[in-house]
Amino acid sequence: MTLPNLLDLSPDEISALCVSLGEKPYRGKQIAAWLFRRGAGSFGEMSDIPKSTREKLAAITGIRQLEVLETAGDDEADKILWKLGDGCSVESVLIREKDHFTLCLSSQVGCALGCRFCRTGTLGFKRNLSVGEILGQIIGAKKLLGPSEELSNLVFMGMGEPLLNRENVVKSLKVITDSDYLAIGKRHISLSTVGIVPEIPRLALGPEVGLTISLSAPDDSLRNEIMPINKTYPLAELKQALLNWPLNRGRRITIAYVLLKGVNDQPEKAVALSRFLTGLKVKINLIPFNPWPGSPYQAPTFEAVNKFRDALVNKNHTVIVRWSKGGKVSAACGQLAGEKLLK
Ligand code: SF4
């Protein structure tokens, strides 16, 4: 019989478990700090916890971290393939920035939504990741860094749609942002969604994070074609949800727009995008498409990217062109779902 994974429990649940075993509640906090802050992979490492407590816990729970199956890197990013307890696999990408690292996290094994520019979408959906599997990517990635290297930023932009696994994502965000545990600042965390409209206000009730909307089309007919979820949650409904999203001072929603050659990269699409965004506080990330084997689209030309950006800048938008890192190892945006994934 497989014992429940302690990493799936919140610090409060670990405390309650300790109390049920006749221990003081503070033991739960100590154990949670060992698991989440210090990355302990066994009860034996918990040197300040009495042996009897560890034995009682070990009789009813386990600690199952993720196993690194493979890493592939270039000078910009490392793609990490993780093996999960049931034999499934997911990927994360550790992105090298100037003075820190950003981890791009997965939230599901595969994805049901089938955005046509995304390789993960070709896999289909297998299952949601548990809290321990979401946190396990961070705990495991930190172990791959050197002593002077810092993982300080997180983006939920890997495999899967995080709002279709909102409960586990929000539960993990509480540990991620808690200064006693992973202590990653809320301004350093961004969650990217295609726009699961009913889940957006529910996400707003959890820890504050940056919201990124993967938009990639300025009108329903084009978005229906490249992102089928738009047929369920069309742009007008999505816009209303975004108008209601609580923005703290200085914050803006990020709009991600994958540029596909000849499909959505014409300047008139930029003008239509600007029109759609009227009334929203946004910044726009333009992501030139990263082709993958069998992808139905091509990368836009430099000229098209620049013209699209200029058309938005002319409408007074803040625009950043994000040339994805990790393209050499298929770790760039939209490329996750390698050859060895799933069971
Ligand atoms: Fe799923 Fe996101 Fe890929 Fe769309 S872009 S198929 S939601 S992983």
XYZ file of C-alpha atoms and ligand atoms in Angstrom:
351
model
C 0.000 0.000 0.000
C 1.319 3.469 -0.894
C 1.327 5.804 2.095
C 0.032 9.384 1.624
C 2.761 11.820 0.585
C 3.484 14.359 3.329
C 4.338 16.905 0.620
C 0.674 16.923 -0.437
C -0.376 18.283 2.971
C -0.436 21.957 3.933
C 1.601 23.008 6.993
C -1.697 23.268 8.938
C -2.674 19.751 7.897
C 0.762 18.485 8.966
C 0.251 20.166 12.357
C -3.196 18.582 12.711
C -1.688 15.215 11.856
C 1.000 15.699 14.520
C -1.669 16.600 17.092
C -3.624 13.471 16.169
C -0.475 11.491 16.947
C -0.246 13.081 20.405
C 2.422 15.651 19.440
C 2.489 19.390 20.024
C 1.204 21.502 17.065
C 4.570 23.303 16.672
C 6.109 20.007 15.575
C 4.030 20.329 12.400
C 5.621 23.688 11.565
C 9.077 22.261 12.211
C 8.401 19.302 9.940
C 6.890 21.522 7.233
C 10.037 23.679 7.330
C 12.178 20.588 6.864
C 10.081 19.502 3.892
C 9.452 22.759 2.089
C 12.295 25.074 3.108
C 15.157 22.673 3.609
C 14.047 20.113 1.044
C 14.393 17.074 3.338
C 13.763 13.889 1.404
C 13.597 11.558 4.416
C 12.546 11.559 8.066
C 16.136 10.695 8.993
C 17.304 14.195 7.974
C 14.986 15.889 10.492
C 17.621 16.074 13.202
C 15.685 18.234 15.682
C 12.532 16.078 15.582
C 12.406 13.300 18.207
C 12.941 9.829 16.794
C 9.643 8.646 18.244
C 7.753 11.387 16.367
C 9.497 10.542 13.124
C 8.682 6.865 13.581
C 5.006 7.583 14.208
C 4.844 9.740 11.050
C 6.788 7.242 8.949
C 4.277 4.545 9.888
C 1.412 6.406 8.239
C 2.984 8.768 5.659
C 5.862 8.924 3.191
C 8.019 11.679 1.694
C 8.089 11.316 -2.063
C 10.073 13.956 -3.931
C 10.284 14.018 -7.703
C 12.983 12.059 -9.437
C 15.028 13.727 -12.174
C 14.852 11.486 -15.223
C 16.834 13.729 -17.491
C 18.062 17.289 -17.927
C 18.974 19.032 -21.145
C 20.405 22.501 -21.151
C 21.976 25.270 -23.128
C 23.433 28.567 -21.976
C 19.940 30.020 -21.431
C 17.792 27.308 -19.878
C 17.703 23.760 -18.531
C 14.753 21.523 -19.246
C 14.120 19.037 -16.446
C 12.134 15.871 -17.033
C 10.634 14.601 -13.769
C 9.404 11.102 -13.044
C 6.228 11.030 -10.962
C 5.244 8.289 -8.530
C 2.881 6.576 -10.990
C 5.432 6.548 -13.807
C 4.048 9.622 -15.601
C 6.454 12.457 -16.381
C 6.303 16.219 -16.626
C 8.773 18.921 -17.518
C 9.889 22.161 -15.893
C 12.283 24.710 -17.321
C 14.918 26.474 -15.246
C 15.651 29.755 -16.988
C 18.917 31.579 -16.384
C 18.429 35.315 -15.885
C 21.142 37.887 -15.198
C 21.324 37.442 -11.416
C 18.710 34.796 -10.598
C 16.763 31.852 -11.985
C 13.119 31.587 -13.001
C 11.343 28.230 -12.919
C 8.585 27.517 -15.419
C 6.312 25.001 -13.670
C 3.842 22.424 -14.937
C 0.429 21.986 -13.337
C -0.971 18.971 -15.197
C 0.287 15.844 -16.955
C -0.587 16.751 -20.538
C -3.411 19.143 -21.298
C -6.963 18.805 -22.559
C -7.229 22.181 -24.251
C -5.386 21.590 -27.508
C -4.185 25.101 -28.340
C -2.879 24.552 -31.837
C 0.437 26.352 -31.344
C 1.320 24.308 -28.254
C 3.078 20.990 -28.294
C 1.713 19.975 -24.894
C -1.762 20.222 -26.420
C -0.946 17.320 -28.755
C -0.519 14.954 -25.778
C -4.049 15.040 -24.462
C -4.822 15.139 -20.747
C -3.653 12.499 -18.334
C -4.199 13.939 -14.842
C -3.746 16.906 -12.526
C -0.538 17.258 -10.568
C -0.863 16.944 -6.802
C 0.272 19.720 -4.463
C 3.395 17.714 -3.651
C 4.184 17.310 -7.343
C 3.810 21.048 -7.974
C 5.980 21.932 -4.982
C 8.317 19.050 -5.806
C 9.367 20.799 -9.022
C 10.556 23.803 -6.997
C 12.212 21.758 -4.257
C 13.931 19.598 -6.867
C 15.010 22.507 -9.072
C 16.611 24.279 -6.099
C 18.754 21.200 -5.516
C 20.126 21.505 -9.053
C 21.419 25.024 -8.390
C 24.800 25.930 -6.953
C 25.141 27.444 -3.444
C 25.330 31.026 -4.765
C 22.519 30.600 -7.298
C 19.030 31.752 -6.393
C 15.656 30.593 -7.631
C 13.563 33.680 -7.061
C 10.888 33.736 -9.773
C 8.152 31.306 -10.763
C 5.884 31.155 -13.763
C 3.040 28.665 -14.062
C 3.454 28.377 -17.812
C 4.635 24.818 -18.266
C 2.488 21.833 -19.155
C -1.208 22.093 -18.425
C -3.794 24.746 -17.669
C -3.276 25.820 -14.011
C -6.861 27.017 -13.538
C -8.155 23.543 -14.362
C -6.142 22.395 -11.328
C -6.862 25.538 -9.321
C -7.316 23.956 -5.896
C -3.912 22.252 -5.904
C -2.238 25.278 -7.497
C -3.649 27.645 -4.852
C -2.750 25.243 -2.027
C 0.829 25.113 -3.315
C 0.919 28.911 -3.721
C 0.275 29.261 0.005
C 3.460 27.287 0.773
C 5.377 29.021 -2.036
C 4.627 32.532 -0.757
C 4.871 31.768 2.993
C 8.024 33.348 4.440
C 8.454 30.291 6.709
C 8.642 27.921 3.754
C 9.555 28.631 0.115
C 9.370 32.415 0.656
C 9.036 33.458 -2.985
C 7.674 37.000 -3.252
C 4.195 37.376 -4.708
C 5.526 39.913 -7.213
C 7.883 37.241 -8.497
C 5.132 34.756 -9.350
C 2.994 34.726 -12.454
C 0.237 32.342 -13.453
C -0.637 31.984 -17.112
C -4.077 30.882 -18.209
C -5.966 30.676 -21.468
C -8.875 32.230 -19.573
C -11.031 29.679 -17.729
C -13.516 32.426 -16.960
C -15.331 31.029 -13.862
C -11.986 30.212 -12.207
C -10.506 33.719 -12.526
C -12.486 35.250 -9.604
C -11.778 32.121 -7.520
C -8.039 32.528 -8.141
C -8.337 36.118 -6.940
C -9.348 34.804 -3.488
C -6.004 32.984 -3.028
C -2.491 34.421 -2.539
C -1.808 37.405 -4.784
C -0.005 36.456 -8.008
C 0.524 38.099 -11.356
C -2.033 37.080 -13.948
C -1.018 36.360 -17.518
C -3.635 35.727 -20.161
C -2.581 33.664 -23.145
C -4.631 35.508 -25.785
C -2.968 35.147 -29.179
C -5.944 36.390 -31.200
C -7.932 39.621 -31.109
C -11.270 38.250 -32.335
C -13.442 35.221 -31.648
C -13.295 33.627 -35.071
C -9.486 33.487 -35.133
C -9.234 32.544 -31.457
C -11.794 29.742 -31.908
C -9.492 28.333 -34.558
C -6.189 28.475 -32.718
C -7.439 28.139 -29.114
C -10.599 25.981 -29.011
C -11.325 26.968 -25.369
C -12.531 30.278 -26.819
C -15.709 28.523 -27.982
C -16.540 27.896 -24.302
C -15.324 31.237 -22.942
C -15.463 33.814 -25.743
C -13.534 37.060 -25.615
C -16.354 39.243 -24.279
C -16.744 36.975 -21.204
C -12.991 36.844 -20.730
C -12.739 40.610 -20.895
C -15.429 41.032 -18.253
C -13.528 38.674 -15.922
C -10.356 40.692 -16.502
C -12.118 43.970 -15.772
C -13.081 42.479 -12.388
C -9.580 41.142 -11.581
C -8.251 42.979 -8.499
C -5.072 44.848 -9.345
C -2.933 46.228 -6.575
C -1.193 49.522 -7.119
C 1.230 49.491 -10.024
C 0.303 46.007 -11.176
C -0.980 45.130 -14.581
C -2.332 42.018 -16.272
C 0.103 40.531 -18.762
C -1.259 39.656 -22.174
C 0.738 36.918 -23.908
C 0.384 36.838 -27.659
C 2.132 34.087 -29.611
C 2.921 35.444 -33.082
C 2.201 32.915 -35.848
C 3.437 33.677 -39.336
C 0.635 34.857 -41.617
C -2.047 33.854 -39.072
C -2.154 36.543 -36.379
C 0.961 38.638 -36.995
C -0.402 41.312 -39.351
C -0.418 44.963 -38.154
C -4.216 45.098 -38.504
C -4.436 42.300 -35.919
C -2.352 44.485 -33.602
C -4.840 47.303 -34.037
C -7.722 44.914 -33.304
C -5.842 43.647 -30.239
C -5.435 47.193 -28.987
C -9.164 47.749 -29.443
C -9.979 44.593 -27.451
C -7.710 45.738 -24.619
C -9.381 49.128 -24.224
C -10.158 49.765 -20.555
C -7.783 47.081 -19.217
C -4.497 47.775 -17.421
C -2.118 45.539 -19.321
C 1.345 45.027 -20.621
C 1.816 42.890 -23.684
C 4.353 40.117 -24.179
C 4.823 39.166 -27.811
C 6.193 35.645 -28.188
C 7.431 34.734 -31.658
C 6.275 31.150 -32.270
C 8.825 28.405 -31.591
C 8.198 25.652 -34.146
C 8.273 21.990 -33.074
C 8.205 18.827 -35.214
C 4.826 18.603 -36.931
C 3.631 22.017 -35.772
C 1.009 23.558 -38.069
C 2.522 27.055 -37.854
C 5.743 28.821 -38.680
C 7.796 31.421 -36.858
C 7.055 35.025 -37.840
C 9.733 37.066 -39.599
C 11.717 39.657 -37.626
C 10.116 42.297 -39.792
C 6.583 41.137 -38.969
C 7.389 41.009 -35.230
C 8.761 44.550 -35.319
C 5.804 45.909 -37.291
C 3.339 44.252 -34.917
C 5.169 45.654 -31.898
C 5.325 49.136 -33.454
C 1.585 49.113 -34.200
C 0.899 48.418 -30.500
C 3.449 50.957 -29.274
C 1.764 53.539 -31.521
C -1.420 52.845 -29.552
C 0.494 53.602 -26.319
C 0.828 50.027 -25.086
C 3.798 48.684 -23.131
C 5.156 45.872 -25.263
C 7.996 43.430 -24.732
C 9.089 40.966 -27.386
C 9.981 37.742 -25.585
C 12.361 35.770 -27.701
C 11.994 32.494 -25.787
C 14.975 31.013 -24.063
C 15.756 27.333 -24.340
C 14.795 26.869 -27.997
C 17.902 24.773 -28.623
C 16.697 22.107 -26.190
C 12.958 22.341 -26.997
C 12.357 24.118 -23.709
C 10.959 27.317 -25.156
C 7.378 28.507 -24.748
C 4.910 26.097 -26.304
C 7.520 23.402 -26.922
C 7.100 21.337 -23.748
C 5.927 17.784 -24.243
C 8.998 15.976 -25.238
C 9.389 12.677 -26.804
C 9.515 10.748 -23.528
C 6.515 12.094 -21.700
C 3.525 10.323 -20.242
C 3.427 6.623 -19.684
Fe -2.711 23.514 -22.654
Fe -1.483 25.834 -22.153
Fe -0.704 24.321 -24.189
Fe -3.052 25.562 -24.338
S -1.038 26.553 -24.235
S -2.645 23.404 -24.881
S -3.691 25.459 -22.185
S -0.572 23.770 -22.031
